[in-house]
CSV table of N, CA and C in Angstrom, one decimal:
chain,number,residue,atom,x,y,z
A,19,UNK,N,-13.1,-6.2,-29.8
A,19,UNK,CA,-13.6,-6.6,-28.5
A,19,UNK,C,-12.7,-7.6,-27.8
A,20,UNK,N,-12.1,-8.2,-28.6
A,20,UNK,CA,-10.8,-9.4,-28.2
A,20,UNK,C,-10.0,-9.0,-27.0
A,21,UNK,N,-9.8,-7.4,-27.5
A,21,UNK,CA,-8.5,-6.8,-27.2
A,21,UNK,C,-9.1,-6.6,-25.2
A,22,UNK,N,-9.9,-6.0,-25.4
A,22,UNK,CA,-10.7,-5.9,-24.5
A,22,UNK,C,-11.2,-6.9,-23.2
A,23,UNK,N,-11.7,-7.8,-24.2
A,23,UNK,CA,-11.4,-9.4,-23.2
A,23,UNK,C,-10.6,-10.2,-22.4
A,24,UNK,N,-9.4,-10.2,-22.8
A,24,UNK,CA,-8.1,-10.3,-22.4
A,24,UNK,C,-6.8,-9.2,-21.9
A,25,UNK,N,-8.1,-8.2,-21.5
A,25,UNK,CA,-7.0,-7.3,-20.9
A,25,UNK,C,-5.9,-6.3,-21.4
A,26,UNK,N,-5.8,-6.7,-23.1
A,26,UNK,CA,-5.0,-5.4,-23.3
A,26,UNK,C,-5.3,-4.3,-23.5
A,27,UNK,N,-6.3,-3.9,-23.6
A,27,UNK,CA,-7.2,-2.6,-23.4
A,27,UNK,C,-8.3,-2.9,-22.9
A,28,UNK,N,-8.2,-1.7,-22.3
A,28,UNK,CA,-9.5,-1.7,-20.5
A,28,UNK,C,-10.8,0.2,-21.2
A,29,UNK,N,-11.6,-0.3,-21.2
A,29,UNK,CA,-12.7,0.5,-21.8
A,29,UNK,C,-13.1,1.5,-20.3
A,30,UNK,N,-13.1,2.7,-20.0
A,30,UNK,CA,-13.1,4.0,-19.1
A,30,UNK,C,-13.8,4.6,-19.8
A,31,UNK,N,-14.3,5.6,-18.7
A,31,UNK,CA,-15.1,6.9,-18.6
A,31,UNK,C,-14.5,8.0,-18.1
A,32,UNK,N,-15.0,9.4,-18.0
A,32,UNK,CA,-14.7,10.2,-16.5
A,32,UNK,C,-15.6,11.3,-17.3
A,33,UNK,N,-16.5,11.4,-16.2
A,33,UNK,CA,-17.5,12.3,-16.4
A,33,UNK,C,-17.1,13.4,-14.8
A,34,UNK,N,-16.6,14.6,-15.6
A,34,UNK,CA,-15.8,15.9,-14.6
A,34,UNK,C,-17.1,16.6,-13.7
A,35,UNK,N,-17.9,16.8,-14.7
A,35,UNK,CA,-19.6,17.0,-13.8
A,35,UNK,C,-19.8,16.5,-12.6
A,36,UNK,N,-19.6,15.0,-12.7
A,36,UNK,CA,-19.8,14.4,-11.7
A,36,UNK,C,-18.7,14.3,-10.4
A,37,UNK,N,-17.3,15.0,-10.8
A,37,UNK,CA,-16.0,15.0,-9.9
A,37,UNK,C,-16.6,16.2,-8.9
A,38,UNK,N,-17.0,17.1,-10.1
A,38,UNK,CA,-17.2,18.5,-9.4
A,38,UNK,C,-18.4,18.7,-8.3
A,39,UNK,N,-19.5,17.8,-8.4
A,39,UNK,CA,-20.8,17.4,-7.3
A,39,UNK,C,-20.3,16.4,-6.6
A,40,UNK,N,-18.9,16.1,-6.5
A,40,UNK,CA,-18.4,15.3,-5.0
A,40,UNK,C,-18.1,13.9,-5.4
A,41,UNK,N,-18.9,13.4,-6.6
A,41,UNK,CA,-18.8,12.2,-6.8
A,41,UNK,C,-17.9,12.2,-7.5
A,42,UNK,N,-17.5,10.4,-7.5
A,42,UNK,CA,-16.3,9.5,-8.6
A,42,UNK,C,-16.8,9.9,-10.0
A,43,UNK,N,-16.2,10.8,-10.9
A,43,UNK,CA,-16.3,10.9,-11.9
A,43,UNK,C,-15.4,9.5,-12.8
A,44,UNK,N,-14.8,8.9,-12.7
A,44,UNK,CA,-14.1,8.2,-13.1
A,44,UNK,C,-15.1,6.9,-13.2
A,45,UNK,N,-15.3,6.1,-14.8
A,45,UNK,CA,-16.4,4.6,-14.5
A,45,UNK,C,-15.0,3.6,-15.2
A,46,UNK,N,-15.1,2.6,-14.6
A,46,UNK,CA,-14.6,1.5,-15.8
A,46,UNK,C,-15.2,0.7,-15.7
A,47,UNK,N,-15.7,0.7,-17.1
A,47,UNK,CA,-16.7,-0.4,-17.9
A,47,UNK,C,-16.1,-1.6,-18.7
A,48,UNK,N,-14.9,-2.1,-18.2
A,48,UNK,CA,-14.8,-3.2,-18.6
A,48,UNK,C,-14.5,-4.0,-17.2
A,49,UNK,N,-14.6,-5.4,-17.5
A,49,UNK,CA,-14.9,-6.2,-16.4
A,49,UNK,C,-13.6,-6.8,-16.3
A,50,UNK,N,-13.7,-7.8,-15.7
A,50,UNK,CA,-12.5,-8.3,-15.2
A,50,UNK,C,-12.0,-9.3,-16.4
A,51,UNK,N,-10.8,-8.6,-16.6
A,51,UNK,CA,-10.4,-9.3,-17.7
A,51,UNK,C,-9.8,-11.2,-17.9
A,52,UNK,N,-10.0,-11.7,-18.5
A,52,UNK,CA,-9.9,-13.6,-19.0
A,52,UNK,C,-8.0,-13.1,-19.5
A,53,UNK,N,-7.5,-13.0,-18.3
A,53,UNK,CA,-5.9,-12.9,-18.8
A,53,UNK,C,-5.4,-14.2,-19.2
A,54,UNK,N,-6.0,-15.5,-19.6
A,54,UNK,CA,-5.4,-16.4,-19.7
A,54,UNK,C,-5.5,-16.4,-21.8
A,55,UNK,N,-6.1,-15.2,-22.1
A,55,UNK,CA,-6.8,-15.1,-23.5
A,55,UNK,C,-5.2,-13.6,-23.9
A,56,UNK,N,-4.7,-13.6,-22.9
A,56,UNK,CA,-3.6,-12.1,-23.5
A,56,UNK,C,-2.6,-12.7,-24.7
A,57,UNK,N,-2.1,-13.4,-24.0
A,57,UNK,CA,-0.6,-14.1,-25.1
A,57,UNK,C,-1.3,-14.4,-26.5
A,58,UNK,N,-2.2,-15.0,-26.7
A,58,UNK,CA,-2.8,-15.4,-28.0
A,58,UNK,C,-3.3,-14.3,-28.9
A,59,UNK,N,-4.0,-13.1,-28.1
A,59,UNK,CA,-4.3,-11.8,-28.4
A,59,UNK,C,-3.3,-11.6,-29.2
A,60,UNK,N,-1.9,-11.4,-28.4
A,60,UNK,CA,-1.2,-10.5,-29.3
A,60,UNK,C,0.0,-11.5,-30.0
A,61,UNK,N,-0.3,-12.6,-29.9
A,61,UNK,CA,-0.1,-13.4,-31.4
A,61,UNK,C,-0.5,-13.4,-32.1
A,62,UNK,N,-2.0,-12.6,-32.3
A,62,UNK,CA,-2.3,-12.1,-33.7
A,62,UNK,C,-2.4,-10.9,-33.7
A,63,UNK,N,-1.1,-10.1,-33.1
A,63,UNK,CA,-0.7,-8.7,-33.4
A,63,UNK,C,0.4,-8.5,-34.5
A,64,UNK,N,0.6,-8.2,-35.8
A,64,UNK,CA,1.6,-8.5,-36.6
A,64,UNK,C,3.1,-7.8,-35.8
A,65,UNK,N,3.3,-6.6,-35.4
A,65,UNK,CA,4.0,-6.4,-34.6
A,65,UNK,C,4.7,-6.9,-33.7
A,66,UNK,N,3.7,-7.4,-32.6
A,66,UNK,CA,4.3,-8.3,-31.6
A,66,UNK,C,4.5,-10.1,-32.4
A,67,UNK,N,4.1,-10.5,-33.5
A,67,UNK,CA,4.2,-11.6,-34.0
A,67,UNK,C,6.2,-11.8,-34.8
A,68,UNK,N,5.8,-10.7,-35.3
A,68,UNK,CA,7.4,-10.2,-36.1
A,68,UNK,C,8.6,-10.3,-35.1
A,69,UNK,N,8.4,-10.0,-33.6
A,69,UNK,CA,8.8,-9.1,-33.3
A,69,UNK,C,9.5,-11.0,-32.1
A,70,UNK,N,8.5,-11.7,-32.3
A,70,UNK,CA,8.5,-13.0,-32.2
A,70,UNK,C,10.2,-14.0,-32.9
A,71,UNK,N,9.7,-13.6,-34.2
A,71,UNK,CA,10.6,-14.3,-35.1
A,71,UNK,C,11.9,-13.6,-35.2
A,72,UNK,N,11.9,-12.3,-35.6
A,72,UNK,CA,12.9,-11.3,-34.9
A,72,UNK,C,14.2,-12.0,-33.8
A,73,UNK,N,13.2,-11.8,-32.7
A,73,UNK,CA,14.1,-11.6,-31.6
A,73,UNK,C,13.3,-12.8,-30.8
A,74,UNK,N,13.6,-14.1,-31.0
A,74,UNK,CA,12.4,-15.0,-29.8
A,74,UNK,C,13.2,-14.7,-28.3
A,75,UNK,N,14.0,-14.7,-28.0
A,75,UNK,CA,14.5,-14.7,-26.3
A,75,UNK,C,14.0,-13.2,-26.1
A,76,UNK,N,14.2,-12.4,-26.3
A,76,UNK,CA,14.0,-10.7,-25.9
A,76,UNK,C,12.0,-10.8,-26.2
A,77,UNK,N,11.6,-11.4,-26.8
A,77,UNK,CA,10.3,-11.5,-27.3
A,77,UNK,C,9.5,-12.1,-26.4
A,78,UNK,N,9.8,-12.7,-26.1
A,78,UNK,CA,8.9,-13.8,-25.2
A,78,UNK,C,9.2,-13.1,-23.6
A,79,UNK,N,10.7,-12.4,-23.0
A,79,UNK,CA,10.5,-11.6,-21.8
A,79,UNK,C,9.3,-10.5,-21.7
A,80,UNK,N,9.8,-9.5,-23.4
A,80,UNK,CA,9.0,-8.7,-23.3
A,80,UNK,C,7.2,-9.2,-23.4
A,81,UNK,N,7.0,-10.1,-23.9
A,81,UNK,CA,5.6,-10.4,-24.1
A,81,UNK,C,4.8,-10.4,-22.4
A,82,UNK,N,5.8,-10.8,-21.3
A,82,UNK,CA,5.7,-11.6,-20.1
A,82,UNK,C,5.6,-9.8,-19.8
A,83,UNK,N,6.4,-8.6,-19.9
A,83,UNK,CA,6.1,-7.8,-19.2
A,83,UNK,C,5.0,-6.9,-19.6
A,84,UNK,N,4.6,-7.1,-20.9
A,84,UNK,CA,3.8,-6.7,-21.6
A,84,UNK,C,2.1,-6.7,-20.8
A,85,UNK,N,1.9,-8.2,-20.6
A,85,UNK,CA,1.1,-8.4,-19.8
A,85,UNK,C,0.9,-8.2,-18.2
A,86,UNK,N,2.3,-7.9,-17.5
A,86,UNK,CA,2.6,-7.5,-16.1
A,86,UNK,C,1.8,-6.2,-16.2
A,87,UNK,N,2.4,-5.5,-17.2
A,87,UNK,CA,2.1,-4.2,-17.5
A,87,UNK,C,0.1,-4.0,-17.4
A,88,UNK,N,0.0,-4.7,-18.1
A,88,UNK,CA,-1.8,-4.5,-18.6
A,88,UNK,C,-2.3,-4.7,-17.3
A,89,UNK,N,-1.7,-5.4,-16.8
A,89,UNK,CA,-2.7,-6.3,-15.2
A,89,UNK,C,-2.6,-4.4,-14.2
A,90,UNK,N,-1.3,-4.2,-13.7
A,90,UNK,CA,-1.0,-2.9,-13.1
A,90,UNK,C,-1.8,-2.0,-13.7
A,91,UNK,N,-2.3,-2.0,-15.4
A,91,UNK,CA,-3.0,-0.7,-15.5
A,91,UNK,C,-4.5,-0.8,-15.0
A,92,UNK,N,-5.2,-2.2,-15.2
A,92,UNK,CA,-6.2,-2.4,-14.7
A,92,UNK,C,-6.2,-2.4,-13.0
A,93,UNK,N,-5.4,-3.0,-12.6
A,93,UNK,CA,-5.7,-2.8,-11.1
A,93,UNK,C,-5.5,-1.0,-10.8
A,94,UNK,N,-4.9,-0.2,-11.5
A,94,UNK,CA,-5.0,1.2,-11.3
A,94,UNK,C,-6.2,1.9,-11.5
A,95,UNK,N,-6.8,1.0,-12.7
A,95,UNK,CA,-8.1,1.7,-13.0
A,95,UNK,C,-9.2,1.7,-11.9
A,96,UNK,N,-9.3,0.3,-11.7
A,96,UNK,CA,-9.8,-0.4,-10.9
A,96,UNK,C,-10.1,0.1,-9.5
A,97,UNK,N,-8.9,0.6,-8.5
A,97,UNK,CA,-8.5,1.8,-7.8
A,97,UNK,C,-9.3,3.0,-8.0
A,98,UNK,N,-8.9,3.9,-8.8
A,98,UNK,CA,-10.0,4.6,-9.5
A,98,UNK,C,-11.6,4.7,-9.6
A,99,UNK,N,-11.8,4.1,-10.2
A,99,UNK,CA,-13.2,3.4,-10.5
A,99,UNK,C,-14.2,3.6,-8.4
A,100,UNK,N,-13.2,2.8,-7.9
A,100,UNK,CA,-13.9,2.2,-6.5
A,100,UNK,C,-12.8,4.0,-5.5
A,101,UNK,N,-12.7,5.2,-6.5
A,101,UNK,CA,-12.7,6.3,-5.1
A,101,UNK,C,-11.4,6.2,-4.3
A,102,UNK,N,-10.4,5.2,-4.8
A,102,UNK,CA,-9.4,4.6,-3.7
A,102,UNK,C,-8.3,5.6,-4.2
């Protein structure tokens, strides 16, 4: 549910029934994500942690787009969701 909280995975629907009788078949049921909770998230990702010690300069850009990334997909969903 962490993941969730902070934005790096956003919880959807899409019910086609409903596209096909005119309505937004598309729901998103997660709320507006606590992005200030992302970076610590996936500091306890072993991958992205590794990936830390690895490579810290290349790590820490990618961490920055990582979360650019998650915001864009939510504000797409979000779109979605509201018929836009």
């Amino acid at each position: 549910m962490l993941a969730v909280d902070c934005g790096y995975w956003h919880l959807w629907r899409f019910n086609p029934a409903e596209e096909e009788a005119g309505q937004n078949g598309f729901h998103l049921d997660s709320k507006e994500p606590d992005w200030s909770k992302f970076q610590n998230f996936i500091m306890g990702e072993v991958r992205y942690n590794s990936l830390l010690k690895t490579f810290p300069e290349e790590a820490k850009e990618l961490f920055a787009k990582t979360e650019q990334f998650a915001k864009l997909r939510y504000e797409g969903y979000k779109k979605l969701s509201e018929g836009k």
